[in-house]
XYZ file of C-alpha atoms in Angstrom:
696
model
C 34.000 -66.914 -4.957
C 33.000 -64.955 -1.936
C 30.011 -67.226 -1.151
C 31.776 -70.547 -1.521
C 31.882 -72.647 1.617
C 33.857 -75.798 2.412
C 32.101 -79.205 2.538
C 32.407 -79.302 6.328
C 30.871 -75.820 6.748
C 28.571 -74.961 9.626
C 25.328 -73.211 9.334
C 27.070 -70.088 10.474
C 29.466 -70.400 7.533
C 26.494 -70.728 5.146
C 24.786 -67.696 6.578
C 27.959 -65.598 6.349
C 28.477 -66.649 2.724
C 24.857 -65.588 1.924
C 25.392 -62.268 3.587
C 28.584 -61.671 1.618
C 26.890 -62.585 -1.670
C 24.284 -59.910 -1.121
C 26.652 -57.263 0.142
C 27.137 -54.420 -2.382
C 28.452 -50.962 -2.342
C 30.414 -49.189 0.455
C 33.549 -49.348 -1.631
C 34.838 -46.053 -0.353
C 34.424 -47.060 3.335
C 35.995 -50.474 2.670
C 38.954 -48.911 0.851
C 39.505 -46.617 3.760
C 39.793 -49.628 6.151
C 41.895 -51.548 3.634
C 44.364 -48.684 3.258
C 44.605 -48.289 7.088
C 45.280 -52.089 7.473
C 47.994 -52.004 4.819
C 49.808 -48.999 6.220
C 52.455 -49.537 8.877
C 50.916 -46.585 10.710
C 47.248 -46.096 10.129
C 46.150 -42.573 9.155
C 43.374 -42.759 11.796
C 42.723 -44.586 15.024
C 38.908 -44.415 15.131
C 36.588 -44.769 12.181
C 33.162 -43.599 13.335
C 30.284 -44.804 11.026
C 26.745 -43.625 11.605
C 23.375 -43.846 9.936
C 19.748 -44.846 10.506
C 18.434 -48.267 11.271
C 18.604 -50.621 8.462
C 21.190 -48.636 6.517
C 23.602 -51.618 6.579
C 25.988 -50.749 9.450
C 26.214 -54.281 10.732
C 26.747 -55.729 7.270
C 29.522 -53.236 6.688
C 31.128 -54.214 10.008
C 31.020 -57.868 8.836
C 33.035 -56.845 5.766
C 35.477 -54.862 7.914
C 35.905 -57.880 10.201
C 36.789 -60.027 7.196
C 39.319 -57.491 6.027
C 40.989 -57.407 9.476
C 41.199 -61.206 9.661
C 42.565 -61.433 6.142
C 45.265 -58.761 7.039
C 46.357 -60.932 9.951
C 45.022 -58.602 12.669
C 43.559 -59.595 15.978
C 39.784 -58.903 15.838
C 37.576 -58.138 18.711
C 33.867 -57.494 18.111
C 31.500 -55.836 20.683
C 27.863 -55.031 20.316
C 26.148 -52.472 22.401
C 23.001 -54.561 22.527
C 24.816 -57.263 24.450
C 26.515 -55.046 26.918
C 25.339 -53.148 29.962
C 26.540 -49.605 29.440
C 29.028 -49.771 32.248
C 32.830 -49.681 32.192
C 33.075 -52.864 34.182
C 30.961 -54.700 31.677
C 32.979 -53.443 28.655
C 36.296 -54.314 30.341
C 35.067 -57.717 31.160
C 34.061 -58.312 27.463
C 37.554 -57.211 26.282
C 39.217 -59.367 28.862
C 37.714 -62.470 27.241
C 39.908 -61.725 24.212
C 42.741 -59.395 25.333
C 45.284 -58.619 27.971
C 43.595 -55.911 30.097
C 45.192 -54.083 32.994
C 44.877 -50.651 34.528
C 47.212 -48.886 32.099
C 46.998 -50.800 28.844
C 44.945 -53.114 26.662
C 46.773 -55.289 24.091
C 46.720 -58.539 22.242
C 48.522 -61.473 23.754
C 49.937 -62.419 20.308
C 51.438 -59.045 19.406
C 49.120 -58.738 16.376
C 47.580 -55.386 15.381
C 44.364 -54.972 17.261
C 41.137 -54.198 15.336
C 38.123 -53.485 17.569
C 34.717 -53.290 16.006
C 31.885 -51.837 18.084
C 28.303 -52.189 16.749
C 25.106 -50.449 18.103
C 27.197 -47.749 19.725
C 24.095 -45.707 20.636
C 23.405 -48.203 23.319
C 26.711 -47.285 24.956
C 25.910 -43.581 24.862
C 25.818 -43.247 28.722
C 29.561 -44.211 28.901
C 30.603 -42.425 25.633
C 32.860 -40.013 27.652
C 34.561 -42.887 29.488
C 35.246 -44.754 26.200
C 36.698 -41.656 24.623
C 38.775 -40.475 27.595
C 39.688 -43.772 29.341
C 39.162 -46.832 27.298
C 40.548 -45.940 23.813
C 43.744 -44.245 25.147
C 44.766 -47.565 26.637
C 44.846 -49.330 23.240
C 48.081 -49.914 21.311
C 49.261 -47.046 19.224
C 48.680 -48.993 15.955
C 45.212 -50.175 16.978
C 42.188 -49.462 14.783
C 38.700 -48.999 16.243
C 35.641 -49.021 14.007
C 32.449 -47.750 15.656
C 28.959 -47.963 14.145
C 25.870 -46.281 15.560
C 22.744 -44.470 14.654
C 23.901 -41.061 15.801
C 26.879 -38.899 14.906
C 29.680 -38.633 17.467
C 28.990 -36.372 20.372
C 30.393 -32.806 20.072
C 33.134 -33.689 22.558
C 34.852 -35.980 20.025
C 35.312 -33.079 17.667
C 36.052 -30.362 20.246
C 38.936 -32.346 21.752
C 41.947 -31.183 19.668
C 43.931 -34.305 20.650
C 41.795 -36.478 18.450
C 42.192 -34.289 15.417
C 43.248 -36.558 12.403
C 42.994 -39.682 14.556
C 39.167 -39.550 14.164
C 37.362 -40.228 10.804
C 33.626 -39.711 10.682
C 31.499 -41.198 7.858
C 27.767 -40.806 7.419
C 26.445 -43.893 5.699
C 24.039 -43.071 2.895
C 21.548 -45.179 0.956
C 22.908 -47.224 -1.920
C 23.206 -45.586 -5.346
C 20.741 -46.824 -8.030
C 23.341 -49.106 -9.742
C 24.242 -50.605 -6.392
C 20.589 -51.258 -5.663
C 20.261 -53.062 -8.975
C 23.353 -55.060 -8.230
C 21.861 -56.092 -4.849
C 18.576 -57.191 -6.370
C 20.385 -59.151 -9.098
C 22.521 -60.870 -6.466
C 19.337 -61.794 -4.595
C 17.889 -63.355 -7.711
C 15.130 -60.793 -8.379
C 13.827 -60.658 -11.992
C 15.370 -57.735 -14.000
C 11.917 -56.413 -14.953
C 11.187 -55.696 -11.301
C 14.373 -53.773 -10.468
C 13.254 -50.276 -11.446
C 10.013 -50.412 -9.416
C 11.717 -51.933 -6.297
C 14.549 -49.458 -6.457
C 12.151 -46.560 -6.665
C 10.260 -47.754 -3.532
C 13.393 -48.649 -1.494
C 15.294 -45.406 -2.230
C 18.481 -47.428 -1.977
C 17.879 -48.395 1.649
C 19.497 -51.778 2.192
C 16.983 -53.198 4.657
C 14.061 -52.187 2.438
C 15.771 -53.758 -0.539
C 16.235 -56.942 1.436
C 12.623 -57.049 2.646
C 11.272 -56.301 -0.880
C 13.524 -58.881 -2.511
C 12.476 -61.544 0.006
C 8.822 -60.756 -0.496
C 9.276 -61.107 -4.306
C 11.201 -64.288 -3.978
C 8.439 -65.711 -1.813
C 5.943 -65.030 -4.543
C 4.605 -61.713 -3.390
C 3.035 -59.328 -5.945
C 4.429 -55.967 -6.750
C 1.422 -54.815 -8.781
C 0.049 -52.979 -5.704
C 2.022 -50.723 -3.465
C 5.143 -52.692 -2.335
C 5.067 -50.736 0.936
C 2.685 -53.192 2.585
C 1.662 -52.667 6.194
C 3.913 -55.517 7.486
C 6.948 -54.212 5.623
C 6.157 -50.629 6.752
C 5.822 -51.824 10.366
C 9.199 -53.558 10.217
C 10.919 -50.514 8.766
C 9.187 -48.094 11.142
C 10.526 -50.020 14.147
C 14.082 -49.719 12.739
C 13.707 -45.987 12.245
C 12.055 -45.056 15.527
C 13.703 -46.649 18.587
C 10.983 -45.664 21.138
C 7.287 -45.225 20.980
C 6.821 -41.448 20.833
C 4.163 -39.610 22.798
C 1.167 -38.028 21.097
C 2.825 -34.661 20.377
C 6.062 -36.173 19.180
C 4.252 -38.681 16.987
C 2.277 -35.905 15.396
C 5.494 -33.903 14.929
C 7.017 -36.973 13.189
C 4.019 -37.119 10.852
C 4.280 -33.463 10.062
C 7.996 -33.924 9.293
C 7.155 -36.777 6.913
C 4.627 -34.811 4.957
C 6.347 -31.439 4.683
C 9.388 -30.914 2.424
C 11.100 -29.266 5.338
C 9.995 -28.739 8.958
C 10.563 -25.646 11.023
C 9.444 -24.661 14.543
C 6.972 -22.301 12.905
C 5.360 -25.149 11.034
C 5.197 -27.291 14.156
C 3.558 -24.474 16.115
C 0.841 -24.231 13.528
C 0.456 -27.930 12.785
C 0.497 -29.072 16.421
C -1.479 -26.088 17.749
C 1.310 -25.777 20.261
C 2.999 -22.989 22.211
C 6.651 -22.006 21.589
C 8.056 -24.337 24.269
C 6.136 -27.350 23.023
C 7.106 -26.727 19.403
C 10.722 -26.157 20.411
C 10.772 -29.430 22.285
C 9.296 -31.308 19.374
C 11.778 -29.732 16.949
C 14.705 -30.623 19.155
C 13.513 -34.222 19.384
C 13.168 -34.508 15.655
C 16.583 -33.024 15.145
C 18.151 -35.767 17.249
C 16.623 -38.669 15.263
C 19.091 -40.616 13.249
C 17.090 -40.518 10.056
C 16.399 -36.813 10.176
C 18.823 -34.487 8.562
C 19.358 -30.752 9.040
C 19.374 -28.563 6.013
C 19.647 -24.879 5.226
C 15.916 -24.316 5.590
C 14.826 -26.825 8.107
C 14.684 -30.566 8.946
C 13.909 -33.353 6.543
C 13.868 -37.145 6.908
C 15.573 -39.600 4.714
C 13.393 -40.439 1.730
C 12.474 -43.978 2.745
C 11.751 -42.969 6.311
C 9.565 -40.213 4.998
C 7.631 -42.680 2.771
C 7.356 -45.243 5.595
C 5.927 -42.833 8.140
C 3.600 -41.379 5.497
C 2.367 -44.807 4.419
C 1.912 -46.004 8.053
C -0.293 -42.987 8.927
C -2.346 -43.347 5.718
C -2.981 -47.038 6.419
C -3.467 -46.660 10.170
C -5.618 -43.552 10.347
C -6.773 -41.845 7.163
C -8.696 -39.174 9.084
C -5.614 -38.144 11.021
C -3.603 -38.177 7.799
C -6.154 -35.743 6.189
C -5.955 -33.531 9.279
C -2.170 -33.428 9.357
C -2.158 -32.794 5.629
C -4.495 -29.807 5.867
C -2.529 -28.297 8.764
C 0.737 -28.480 6.803
C -0.986 -27.375 3.637
C -2.601 -24.341 5.243
C 0.663 -23.194 6.920
C 2.444 -23.177 3.598
C -0.549 -21.638 1.881
C -0.487 -18.697 4.264
C 3.021 -17.957 3.213
C 2.040 -17.589 -0.431
C 0.285 -14.264 -0.008
C 3.137 -12.614 1.874
C 5.974 -14.013 -0.197
C 7.261 -12.761 -3.565
C 9.756 -13.845 -6.182
C 11.952 -16.785 -5.349
C 10.558 -17.136 -1.877
C 7.053 -17.454 -3.312
C 8.328 -20.016 -5.789
C 9.834 -22.022 -2.920
C 6.500 -21.890 -1.002
C 4.759 -23.235 -4.109
C 7.287 -26.048 -4.357
C 6.583 -26.873 -0.689
C 2.856 -26.699 -1.200
C 2.914 -29.148 -4.132
C 5.379 -31.467 -2.383
C 2.841 -32.499 0.310
C 0.689 -34.011 -2.471
C 3.418 -36.392 -3.711
C 2.126 -39.662 -2.122
C -1.571 -39.175 -2.485
C -3.408 -41.799 -4.532
C -5.684 -39.091 -5.962
C -2.793 -37.290 -7.649
C -1.437 -38.773 -10.838
C 1.582 -36.646 -10.804
C 4.087 -36.311 -13.778
C 6.783 -35.048 -11.443
C 10.492 -35.934 -11.121
C 10.521 -35.861 -7.346
C 14.244 -36.495 -7.015
C 14.997 -33.065 -8.525
C 11.981 -31.320 -6.922
C 12.844 -27.929 -5.456
C 16.412 -28.020 -6.764
C 16.024 -26.133 -9.997
C 14.297 -22.748 -10.138
C 13.142 -20.975 -13.380
C 14.607 -17.573 -14.073
C 13.637 -14.860 -16.630
C 15.279 -15.458 -19.992
C 17.796 -12.803 -21.020
C 18.395 -11.488 -24.536
C 21.491 -13.693 -24.647
C 19.302 -16.792 -23.981
C 16.961 -16.172 -26.947
C 18.979 -18.152 -29.510
C 19.227 -21.132 -27.125
C 15.520 -20.913 -26.492
C 14.685 -20.985 -30.195
C 17.092 -23.873 -30.752
C 15.539 -25.908 -27.916
C 12.060 -25.519 -29.469
C 13.458 -26.335 -32.927
C 15.158 -29.564 -31.725
C 11.950 -30.718 -29.946
C 9.117 -29.523 -32.103
C 10.536 -28.501 -35.434
C 11.135 -25.391 -37.529
C 7.490 -24.111 -37.547
C 7.401 -24.105 -33.688
C 10.831 -22.449 -33.526
C 9.545 -19.619 -35.727
C 6.573 -19.111 -33.399
C 8.902 -19.078 -30.407
C 11.010 -16.385 -32.104
C 7.843 -14.427 -32.862
C 6.703 -14.455 -29.270
C 10.181 -13.737 -27.884
C 10.122 -10.479 -29.978
C 6.691 -9.496 -28.625
C 6.540 -10.744 -25.053
C 10.140 -11.465 -23.980
C 9.218 -11.011 -20.306
C 7.072 -14.168 -20.528
C 9.946 -16.568 -21.220
C 11.787 -18.442 -18.434
C 14.758 -20.805 -18.581
C 16.204 -23.490 -16.395
C 19.972 -23.915 -16.347
C 22.530 -26.628 -15.859
C 25.233 -26.188 -13.265
C 27.523 -24.696 -15.951
C 24.897 -22.019 -16.861
C 23.733 -23.474 -20.152
C 20.033 -23.501 -20.831
C 18.469 -26.971 -20.378
C 14.796 -25.991 -20.429
C 12.361 -23.226 -21.472
C 8.837 -22.288 -20.439
C 6.997 -19.619 -22.455
C 4.102 -17.795 -20.780
C 1.978 -15.493 -22.867
C -0.600 -12.810 -21.971
C -3.137 -13.300 -24.788
C -5.070 -10.181 -23.655
C -1.975 -8.034 -24.262
C -1.425 -9.575 -27.629
C -2.850 -8.142 -30.837
C -5.433 -9.886 -32.858
C -2.751 -10.384 -35.565
C -0.415 -12.002 -33.054
C -3.025 -14.391 -31.834
C -4.240 -15.390 -35.318
C -0.643 -15.969 -36.464
C -0.109 -18.805 -33.813
C -2.510 -21.794 -33.877
C -1.935 -22.328 -30.171
C -2.687 -18.721 -29.123
C -5.731 -18.656 -31.537
C -7.074 -21.854 -30.006
C -6.574 -20.609 -26.498
C -8.228 -17.285 -27.195
C -11.222 -18.956 -28.756
C -11.705 -21.252 -25.726
C -11.637 -18.301 -23.358
C -14.124 -16.368 -25.358
C -16.370 -19.416 -25.924
C -16.509 -20.132 -22.153
C -17.835 -16.579 -21.189
C -17.041 -13.233 -22.953
C -14.202 -11.397 -21.258
C -15.113 -8.407 -19.072
C -13.121 -5.241 -18.958
C -9.936 -5.671 -16.928
C -9.904 -9.468 -17.215
C -6.824 -11.315 -18.430
C -6.261 -14.572 -20.359
C -2.902 -16.247 -19.997
C -1.308 -19.224 -21.707
C 1.600 -21.536 -21.062
C 2.609 -21.883 -24.736
C 6.041 -23.553 -24.776
C 7.402 -26.328 -22.472
C 10.711 -27.887 -23.566
C 13.319 -29.739 -21.615
C 16.449 -30.472 -23.573
C 16.746 -34.083 -22.285
C 13.172 -35.133 -21.623
C 11.009 -32.734 -23.708
C 7.715 -32.901 -21.751
C 8.401 -36.079 -19.778
C 9.125 -35.617 -16.046
C 12.115 -33.353 -15.627
C 13.300 -30.217 -13.794
C 11.627 -28.171 -16.527
C 8.285 -29.908 -16.257
C 8.566 -29.518 -12.455
C 8.867 -25.756 -12.877
C 5.615 -25.407 -14.975
C 3.108 -25.563 -12.050
C 5.425 -23.305 -9.997
C 5.349 -20.620 -12.656
C 1.646 -21.022 -13.529
C 0.579 -20.947 -9.867
C 2.731 -17.859 -9.208
C 1.082 -16.237 -12.236
C -2.337 -17.221 -10.835
C -1.503 -15.547 -7.498
C -0.057 -12.346 -8.941
C -2.007 -11.576 -12.110
C -4.740 -8.952 -11.491
C -7.970 -9.896 -13.059
C -6.930 -13.372 -14.172
C -9.999 -14.888 -15.854
C -8.741 -17.807 -17.802
C -5.521 -19.821 -17.874
C -4.569 -22.201 -20.656
C -1.784 -24.799 -20.703
C -0.513 -26.230 -24.065
C 1.023 -29.688 -24.094
C 1.960 -32.128 -26.757
C 0.464 -35.666 -26.946
C -2.613 -34.454 -25.010
C -4.309 -37.841 -24.566
C -1.732 -38.882 -21.886
C -2.554 -35.793 -19.720
C -6.319 -36.156 -19.504
C -6.520 -38.055 -16.202
C -4.001 -35.915 -14.443
C -5.442 -32.552 -15.440
C -8.996 -33.740 -14.739
C -8.043 -34.266 -11.076
C -6.110 -30.923 -11.106
C -9.344 -29.186 -12.336
C -7.757 -28.113 -15.641
C -9.858 -30.210 -17.963
C -8.969 -30.625 -21.587
C -10.706 -28.148 -23.841
C -13.123 -29.755 -26.258
C -12.155 -28.916 -29.821
C -9.010 -27.209 -28.658
C -6.394 -29.476 -30.272
C -4.212 -28.120 -32.962
C -1.207 -29.251 -35.056
C 2.138 -27.399 -35.545
C 4.711 -29.136 -37.681
C 4.897 -32.792 -36.732
C 3.200 -32.607 -33.344
C -0.406 -32.477 -32.101
C -1.086 -30.270 -29.080
C -4.002 -30.010 -26.693
C -5.292 -27.253 -24.404
C -5.963 -27.725 -20.695
C -7.709 -24.776 -19.040
C -9.258 -23.382 -15.928
C -11.782 -20.533 -15.643
C -10.849 -18.544 -12.567
C -14.013 -16.465 -12.861
C -16.097 -19.500 -11.950
C -13.676 -21.070 -9.488
C -11.168 -18.514 -8.056
C -7.573 -19.446 -6.969
C -8.282 -20.189 -3.288
C -11.428 -22.209 -4.078
C -9.504 -24.039 -6.811
C -6.722 -24.989 -4.420
C -9.257 -26.218 -1.868
C -11.061 -28.288 -4.555
C -7.855 -29.919 -5.698
C -6.894 -30.669 -2.116
C -10.109 -32.467 -1.251
C -9.901 -34.504 -4.521
C -6.382 -35.503 -3.818
C -7.322 -36.679 -0.209
C -9.968 -38.936 -1.615
C -8.936 -42.506 -1.696
C -8.090 -43.102 -5.305
C -8.382 -40.824 -8.385
C -11.815 -39.314 -8.263
C -12.394 -36.066 -10.278
C -16.055 -36.145 -9.155
C -15.309 -35.417 -5.451
C -17.416 -32.381 -4.495
C -15.433 -29.144 -4.195
C -15.930 -25.430 -4.405
C -19.170 -24.269 -6.093
C -19.028 -22.995 -9.622
C -19.525 -19.231 -9.564
C -21.727 -17.000 -11.783
C -19.738 -14.835 -14.239
C -21.964 -11.793 -14.501
C -21.395 -9.085 -17.086
C -20.728 -5.599 -15.711
C -24.326 -4.384 -16.432
C -25.750 -7.592 -14.764
C -23.500 -7.177 -11.787
C -24.448 -3.485 -11.360
C -28.146 -4.393 -11.538
C -27.678 -7.110 -8.879
C -25.970 -4.609 -6.579
C -28.748 -2.026 -7.021
C -31.342 -4.699 -6.336
C -29.382 -5.818 -3.305
C -29.287 -2.258 -1.877
C -33.083 -1.979 -2.509
C -33.666 -5.311 -0.652
C -31.128 -4.624 2.096
C -33.570 -5.171 4.986
C -35.291 -8.187 3.363
C -33.267 -11.337 3.738
C -35.885 -13.383 1.945
C -35.331 -11.287 -1.123
C -31.521 -11.096 -0.635
C -31.451 -14.888 -0.641
C -32.436 -14.811 -4.326
C -29.849 -12.247 -5.453
C -27.321 -13.500 -8.035
C -24.524 -11.862 -6.036
C -24.609 -14.823 -3.707
C -23.027 -16.933 -6.450
C -20.314 -14.430 -7.421
C -16.640 -14.193 -6.504
C -17.065 -11.074 -4.322
C -19.237 -13.029 -1.885
C -17.294 -16.313 -2.010
C -14.056 -14.560 -1.328
C -15.525 -13.562 2.025
C -16.674 -16.997 3.106
C -13.609 -19.190 2.599
C -14.951 -22.652 2.527
C -18.544 -21.759 3.653
C -21.636 -20.880 1.688
C -22.591 -17.223 1.426
C -26.039 -16.313 2.776
C -28.307 -13.279 2.883
C -26.726 -12.033 6.171
C -23.285 -11.971 4.519
C -24.651 -10.205 1.456
C -26.193 -7.524 3.701
C -22.806 -7.172 5.483
C -20.930 -6.842 2.136
C -23.349 -4.195 0.815
C -23.141 -2.180 4.071
C -19.283 -2.363 3.904
C -19.426 -1.032 0.409
C -21.642 1.826 1.572
C -19.145 2.780 4.333
C -16.363 3.148 1.774
C -18.040 6.446 0.762
C -16.948 7.750 4.170
C -13.259 7.374 3.215
C -13.346 10.617 1.233
C -14.806 13.750 2.900
C -16.030 15.103 -0.438
C -18.218 12.010 -0.821
C -20.118 12.820 2.343
C -23.097 14.015 0.334
C -23.116 10.819 -1.616
C -23.031 8.749 1.662
C -25.908 10.705 3.101
C -28.041 10.080 -0.047
C -27.367 6.383 0.013
C -27.909 6.216 3.803
C -31.340 7.836 3.681
C -32.359 5.763 0.696
C -31.198 2.286 1.722
C -29.716 2.081 5.229
C -32.218 4.281 7.039
C -34.786 4.625 4.272
C -37.413 7.382 4.159
C -40.863 6.380 3.010
C -40.218 7.741 -0.479
C -37.234 9.255 -2.348
C -39.004 12.600 -2.248
C -39.138 12.273 1.517
C -35.471 11.402 1.551
C -34.568 14.500 -0.443
C -36.710 16.644 1.890
C -35.032 15.085 5.003
C -31.583 15.981 3.443
C -32.747 19.473 2.631
C -31.904 18.968 -1.063
C -33.762 19.588 -4.290
C -35.019 16.276 -5.669
C -32.781 16.496 -8.776
C -29.721 17.166 -6.652
C -30.624 14.271 -4.337
C -31.013 11.963 -7.338
C -27.620 13.041 -8.705
C -25.921 12.273 -5.376
C -27.689 8.937 -5.059
C -26.804 7.853 -8.581
C -23.088 8.880 -8.027
C -23.000 7.072 -4.674
C -24.487 3.855 -6.074
C -22.034 3.993 -9.038
C -19.116 4.341 -6.608
C -20.434 1.326 -4.593
C -20.811 -0.747 -7.751
C -17.329 0.176 -8.833
C -15.799 -0.862 -5.500
C -17.547 -4.223 -5.554
C -16.735 -4.727 -9.204
C -13.050 -4.309 -8.577
C -13.227 -7.134 -6.033
C -15.285 -9.265 -8.383
C -12.753 -8.963 -11.166
C -9.452 -8.721 -9.262
C -10.240 -10.483 -6.013
C -9.671 -9.342 -2.440
C -6.014 -10.441 -2.482
C -5.135 -7.505 -4.688
């Protein structure tokens, strides 16, 4: 056995055996070394391994050393931590084991030389000398294995002489089966494997620390990323203590799905040069990778930095969160289509570690699968997915809606193009009464919307009616991930959206999550189709519009622990059109009296709250909005007579309406006609904003 030691073993032998017992994975890397040692002429001269701290580089070099010794090679081990980065020091270390002269370095026994160099980043100042002067002096059949945090410098690859003589391998985290194998070898109970693997993300050092904590009797009921473990890992990821700006950049990088210079400019409040310097520093960190759309840290590093900031300074965490959130949020209004979907993916991603979010998300596939409109050729597959998951009756309803609103169905595909998931979005306002009555889900959603507040002209009720993933149904999956993306996109782009309803099976299990998300379960909204019971979760956008809703959800999520009662945006009044018109007319009448404007119902309507952002509307703002509405009459020259009538009545009022008519040189009946038309135009302009919002 690999961990067996002879009776006369030293403590070093025991330690080595224990390390070997826990070593798992890296089969591809070891096979590469084994093949090179077995070949008369190695296919490479230098194997360059790199990866972040704690990824297992030293443990892998231990295995490489064992292979070299077993193959009869002469082994020399160097560690950058033990050497001054100076050619003289390196040559002196080699001379302890080898025959070193000005032209050549060789073994005294004639054996093949295998040189293993650990912590190569410490030798970075003499990297050029090692590449140009030291390695060329080794025997032709020598093998050098280098391990460091950083990839080889560009000069390694730009020198054509190295070509096939150099192999570069980026060490990744262990695969889930390898992580389980490690925990089993360490003696951790099987029932803890899944949780510990999820926390460690396959990072060897994290697995080791978690395993040791459990074996010492530590609890895994709470978050396994305890402050002491986080601190240990953080020091392995970040070599030096970063300054204030770089530390904040690191925190931004941990929260955001991807980091760009644009994000850093906003989040740091920095100029272009400062943001560029921070971006370049992040790019050089060993645990930060470069992707097509920006930088992103390794998963465990991301979680560790996130957990450290949350534990160390919750106020700063909330500040960084809001800066990242607002940067992404600003992109939502200008983006469309797939770019808007990506922005929504990014927006939701920053919520992933918050205790106030009970998120049914499959984060490992987050942002990798995008929904696309179902084609006619997909309809049969859509119906079959619904039939397999929910039964024949639901399949018939899916076919019914595909014939009536095919543009509302979206699919997610596997790599081979087959449909793996379907999401069906309905516009209940567009549907006929017969269509709604024929589907228990649509009927229940329509009743809920009407019961809340009767719909006003131009308002829309939408419903997410079908959610089916082929493999997981409505458990976390790429399809379930896509639901909030599509529904938020619909909220941002649907003119006059009043009420949105989500239909899900087994509704009891969703209550807590959607309470925090401000989509509470509809009382009396449950219904049964076939063998499944469904529930409705809904939001009234007339009372809490999209932007206010997002702010409310954000504040709840930042609270420590799930707390649906965290104060958020105020609930707005939903006035009927006649009530709204009367309030506008009253506001114009009271325009110069702030004490009276302060009582006007318009202060609790969407048209006012859209102007304030996070603040509370007051009488001064209502006066400003009404005056802005009056000035819109100046946009059309033919409305000049209407503007003059309104101006002399409300902005610069005469003593009486008769006096106003006389001042304008108009018969009283003509003046009244102009005034009525002007007020109606003002009411119409404000009503459009009340129903459709300022975004449109």
